[in-house]
Amino acid sequence: MKLATIRLDERRTAAVRVEGDRLVEVGRPDVGAVLAAPGGLAAAATADGPRHPLAGADLAPVVPQPGKVVCVGLNYRNHIKEMGRDLPEHPTLFAKYADTLIGAHDAIRRPAETGRFDWEAELALVIGRQVRRADEAEAVSAIAGFTVLNDITCRDWQFRTREWLQGKNWDSSTPVGPFLVTADETGPRPALDIRCEVDGRVVQSDNTGDLLFDPVDLVRYVSTMVRLNPGDIIATGTPGGVGHAREPQVYLEGGELVVTEIESIGRLENPVVPESA
């Protein structure tokens, strides 16, 4: 099953089920609310409501207000190598705020304060049930499904200190969507082609099966320290090919189209728009 959150107008959103070229409202305001509601995904699979065409739908972030967005750095071997790091013994974690999230076709706002604005295509998992200190089976059952995310990063701010948060949390910079594809379609450890293009040029191309710490590992690890709730997102890390690691380095200046795509899950198409200070 595929679910999405669409904007009905400036104030209202609706969770929808994708059925071919149509979207069916499932009676909740967004996908996060679907996951938190009694019946969860099972109820959304049979709910019936108003219908909308998929073409031209105004797609919001698939979970507009997650309680937590936990991000993983240095999780593909080729990216670890290009950044000059050793393979980590444990996942490298940082947080992202909901105010950073935008929809599948929304504009990425390039801050005036950065000169090193970079791309990071990622597989993201969405939590479907509350879990704490998960074992393997509990981690698998806690994964509602997967979506696409681009962890757009201000590299100059990221590397001001050893902590990365200030490089990763700029307003309206992180597209996520277009759909939540449920884990019964992908498995809990999907091996899917992932790629990022900038103005039609492929800059990242890999497979999510190459993750050093896979989605089940990450749910187990993160849930050890903090309760994971329905709608929480874990972004699993980016493969090699980021602009910061290139010779010469390449960054987003504004005016580009960034396309982020994962096989069987979906495609984000986001223009980069300069933002005034």
Coordinates of C-alpha atoms in Angstrom, one line a residue:
M1 CA 0.0 0.0 0.0
K2 CA 1.1 3.6 -0.7
L3 CA -0.1 6.5 1.4
A4 CA 0.5 10.2 1.1
T5 CA -0.5 13.5 2.6
I6 CA -2.1 16.1 0.3
R7 CA -2.9 19.7 0.8
L8 CA -6.6 20.5 0.3
D9 CA -6.1 24.2 0.8
E10 CA -3.8 26.5 2.8
R11 CA -5.0 25.1 6.1
R12 CA -6.3 21.6 5.5
T13 CA -4.5 18.4 4.6
A14 CA -5.7 14.8 4.1
A15 CA -4.2 11.4 4.3
V16 CA -4.8 9.5 1.1
R17 CA -4.3 5.9 -0.2
V18 CA -2.9 5.7 -3.7
E19 CA -5.0 3.6 -6.1
G20 CA -3.5 3.8 -9.6
D21 CA -4.0 7.4 -10.8
R22 CA -6.4 8.2 -8.0
L23 CA -6.1 9.2 -4.4
V24 CA -8.7 8.1 -1.8
E25 CA -9.1 10.0 1.4
V26 CA -8.9 7.7 4.4
G27 CA -10.4 9.9 7.1
R28 CA -7.3 11.3 8.8
P29 CA -5.6 14.6 8.3
D30 CA -2.1 13.1 7.5
V31 CA -0.1 9.9 7.4
G32 CA 1.2 10.5 10.9
A33 CA -2.4 10.6 12.2
V34 CA -3.1 7.4 10.3
L35 CA -0.3 5.6 12.1
A36 CA -1.3 6.9 15.5
A37 CA -5.0 6.1 15.1
P38 CA -6.6 2.8 16.2
G39 CA -6.4 0.3 13.4
G40 CA -3.4 2.2 11.9
L41 CA -2.5 0.9 8.4
A42 CA -5.2 -1.8 8.4
A43 CA -7.9 0.8 8.8
A44 CA -6.4 3.0 6.1
A45 CA -6.3 0.0 3.7
T46 CA -10.1 -0.3 3.7
A47 CA -11.3 3.3 4.4
D48 CA -13.3 5.1 1.7
G49 CA -13.7 8.8 1.2
P50 CA -13.5 11.6 -1.4
R51 CA -11.3 10.9 -4.4
H52 CA -8.7 13.1 -6.1
P53 CA -6.5 12.7 -9.2
L54 CA -2.9 11.9 -8.4
A55 CA -1.7 14.1 -11.3
G56 CA -1.3 17.6 -10.0
A57 CA -1.9 16.7 -6.3
D58 CA -0.3 19.1 -3.9
L59 CA 1.9 16.7 -1.8
A60 CA 2.8 17.7 1.7
P61 CA 5.6 16.1 3.6
V62 CA 4.4 12.5 4.0
V63 CA 4.4 13.0 7.8
P64 CA 4.1 16.8 8.2
Q65 CA 4.7 16.9 12.0
P66 CA 6.8 13.9 13.2
G67 CA 7.6 13.9 16.8
K68 CA 11.2 13.0 16.0
V69 CA 13.3 13.0 12.9
V70 CA 16.5 11.0 13.7
C71 CA 19.2 11.1 11.0
V72 CA 22.1 8.8 10.5
G73 CA 25.4 10.1 9.1
L74 CA 28.2 8.0 7.5
N75 CA 26.2 4.9 6.7
Y76 CA 27.4 3.9 3.2
R77 CA 30.9 2.8 2.9
N78 CA 31.6 4.9 -0.2
H79 CA 30.3 8.1 1.5
I80 CA 32.4 7.3 4.6
K81 CA 35.5 7.0 2.4
E82 CA 34.9 10.1 0.4
M83 CA 34.5 12.1 3.6
G84 CA 37.8 10.8 4.9
R85 CA 36.3 8.9 7.9
D86 CA 36.8 5.5 9.4
L87 CA 34.0 3.0 9.5
P88 CA 32.0 3.7 12.6
E89 CA 31.4 1.1 15.3
H90 CA 28.0 2.6 16.1
P91 CA 25.5 4.7 14.1
T92 CA 26.3 8.4 13.9
L93 CA 23.1 10.2 14.9
F94 CA 21.8 13.7 14.8
A95 CA 18.3 15.3 14.9
K96 CA 16.3 17.3 12.5
Y97 CA 13.2 19.4 13.2
A98 CA 9.8 19.2 11.6
D99 CA 10.1 22.8 10.3
T100 CA 12.8 21.7 7.9
L101 CA 10.4 19.3 6.0
I102 CA 8.8 20.1 2.7
G103 CA 6.7 18.2 0.2
A104 CA 7.7 16.2 -2.9
H105 CA 7.5 19.2 -5.3
D106 CA 8.0 22.1 -2.9
A107 CA 10.9 24.6 -3.3
I108 CA 14.1 23.9 -1.3
R109 CA 14.9 27.3 0.3
R110 CA 18.7 28.0 0.0
P111 CA 19.7 30.2 2.9
A112 CA 21.5 33.5 2.2
E113 CA 23.9 32.6 5.1
T114 CA 25.5 29.6 3.4
G115 CA 28.0 29.3 0.6
R116 CA 28.1 25.4 0.7
F117 CA 24.6 24.0 0.1
D118 CA 24.8 20.3 -0.6
W119 CA 22.5 17.3 -1.5
E120 CA 22.1 14.0 0.3
A121 CA 19.7 11.4 -1.1
E122 CA 18.4 9.1 1.6
L123 CA 16.0 6.2 2.3
A124 CA 13.8 7.1 5.3
L125 CA 11.8 4.7 7.5
V126 CA 8.6 5.7 9.3
I127 CA 7.7 4.2 12.6
G128 CA 4.2 2.6 12.8
R129 CA 3.9 1.6 16.4
Q130 CA 5.4 2.7 19.7
V131 CA 8.6 0.8 20.6
R132 CA 11.3 1.0 23.2
R133 CA 14.4 -1.2 23.6
A134 CA 13.3 -3.2 20.5
D135 CA 14.6 -6.6 19.8
E136 CA 14.9 -7.8 16.2
A137 CA 11.3 -8.9 15.9
E138 CA 9.9 -5.8 17.6
A139 CA 12.1 -3.6 15.4
V140 CA 10.8 -5.3 12.2
S141 CA 7.1 -4.9 13.3
A142 CA 7.7 -1.2 14.3
I143 CA 8.6 -0.2 10.7
A144 CA 5.4 1.0 9.0
G145 CA 7.2 1.6 5.7
F146 CA 9.7 3.7 3.8
T147 CA 9.8 7.0 2.0
V148 CA 12.4 9.2 0.2
L149 CA 14.2 12.1 1.8
N150 CA 17.0 14.5 0.8
D151 CA 19.0 15.8 3.8
I152 CA 20.0 19.1 2.2
T153 CA 23.0 20.4 4.2
C154 CA 24.8 23.7 4.8
R155 CA 28.3 22.3 4.9
D156 CA 30.0 25.5 6.1
W157 CA 27.6 25.5 9.1
Q158 CA 27.8 21.7 9.6
F159 CA 31.6 21.8 10.1
R160 CA 31.8 24.9 12.3
T161 CA 31.9 22.5 15.3
R162 CA 32.0 18.7 15.8
E163 CA 28.3 18.7 16.2
W164 CA 26.3 18.7 12.9
L165 CA 22.9 20.0 14.0
Q166 CA 23.4 23.6 12.8
G167 CA 24.2 22.4 9.3
K168 CA 21.1 20.2 9.0
N169 CA 18.2 22.2 10.4
W170 CA 17.5 25.1 8.0
D171 CA 13.9 26.0 7.5
S172 CA 12.1 24.5 4.5
S173 CA 15.1 22.6 3.2
T174 CA 14.4 18.9 3.4
P175 CA 12.0 17.2 1.0
V176 CA 10.3 14.0 2.2
G177 CA 7.8 11.9 0.3
P178 CA 6.1 11.5 -2.1
F179 CA 4.6 8.3 -0.5
L180 CA 4.9 6.0 2.4
V181 CA 5.3 2.6 0.9
T182 CA 4.4 0.0 3.5
A183 CA 7.0 -2.5 4.6
D184 CA 5.1 -5.5 3.4
E185 CA 5.9 -4.3 -0.2
T186 CA 9.6 -3.7 0.4
G187 CA 10.6 -5.9 3.3
P188 CA 12.2 -4.4 6.4
R189 CA 15.7 -4.3 4.8
P190 CA 15.0 -3.1 1.3
A191 CA 17.7 -3.3 -1.3
L192 CA 16.5 -0.6 -3.8
D193 CA 18.4 1.6 -6.2
I194 CA 18.7 5.2 -5.0
R195 CA 19.9 8.2 -7.0
C196 CA 20.1 11.9 -7.0
E197 CA 20.2 14.2 -10.0
V198 CA 21.0 17.9 -10.2
D199 CA 19.7 19.5 -13.4
G200 CA 19.6 16.1 -15.1
R201 CA 23.1 15.1 -14.1
V202 CA 23.3 12.0 -11.9
V203 CA 25.4 12.9 -8.8
Q204 CA 24.6 9.9 -6.5
S205 CA 23.7 6.3 -7.5
D206 CA 23.8 3.3 -5.2
N207 CA 21.6 0.7 -3.6
T208 CA 20.0 0.8 -0.1
G209 CA 21.2 -2.8 0.5
D210 CA 24.7 -1.3 1.0
L211 CA 23.8 0.4 4.3
L212 CA 26.3 -0.3 7.0
F213 CA 23.5 -0.2 9.6
D214 CA 20.2 -1.3 8.1
P215 CA 16.7 -0.1 9.1
V216 CA 16.2 -2.9 11.6
D217 CA 19.6 -2.2 13.2
L218 CA 18.7 1.5 13.4
V219 CA 15.3 1.0 15.1
R220 CA 16.9 -1.3 17.6
Y221 CA 19.7 1.2 18.3
V222 CA 17.6 4.4 18.5
S223 CA 14.8 2.8 20.5
T224 CA 17.4 1.7 23.1
M225 CA 17.8 5.4 24.2
V226 CA 14.4 6.9 23.4
R227 CA 10.8 5.8 22.8
L228 CA 9.9 5.7 19.1
N229 CA 6.3 6.7 18.3
P230 CA 4.0 6.3 15.3
G231 CA 5.0 8.8 12.6
D232 CA 8.6 9.3 13.8
I233 CA 11.1 9.2 10.9
I234 CA 14.6 7.8 10.8
A235 CA 16.7 8.9 7.8
T236 CA 19.2 6.2 7.1
G237 CA 22.1 8.1 5.6
T238 CA 23.4 9.1 2.1
P239 CA 25.6 7.3 -0.4
G240 CA 28.8 8.7 -2.0
G241 CA 28.6 11.5 -4.5
V242 CA 27.9 14.6 -2.4
G243 CA 29.1 17.9 -3.7
H244 CA 31.3 18.6 -0.7
A245 CA 33.5 15.6 -1.5
R246 CA 34.0 16.4 -5.2
E247 CA 37.2 17.8 -6.8
P248 CA 36.4 20.6 -7.3
Q249 CA 33.6 21.0 -4.8
V250 CA 30.2 21.6 -6.2
Y251 CA 27.3 23.3 -4.3
L252 CA 23.7 24.3 -5.0
E253 CA 23.6 28.0 -5.8
G254 CA 19.9 28.4 -6.6
G255 CA 17.9 27.7 -9.7
E256 CA 18.7 24.0 -9.9
L257 CA 16.2 21.2 -10.0
V258 CA 17.1 18.4 -7.5
V259 CA 15.6 15.0 -8.2
T260 CA 15.8 12.3 -5.5
E261 CA 14.5 8.9 -6.4
I262 CA 14.3 5.4 -4.9
E263 CA 13.2 2.4 -6.8
S264 CA 9.6 1.3 -6.0
I265 CA 9.1 4.1 -3.5
G266 CA 8.9 7.4 -5.4
R267 CA 10.5 10.5 -6.8
L268 CA 11.0 14.0 -5.4
E269 CA 11.4 16.9 -7.8
N270 CA 12.4 20.1 -5.9
P271 CA 13.6 23.4 -7.4
V272 CA 16.3 25.3 -5.3
V273 CA 15.2 28.8 -4.6
P274 CA 17.4 31.5 -3.0
E275 CA 16.0 32.7 0.3
S276 CA 16.5 36.3 1.5
A277 CA 18.3 36.8 4.8

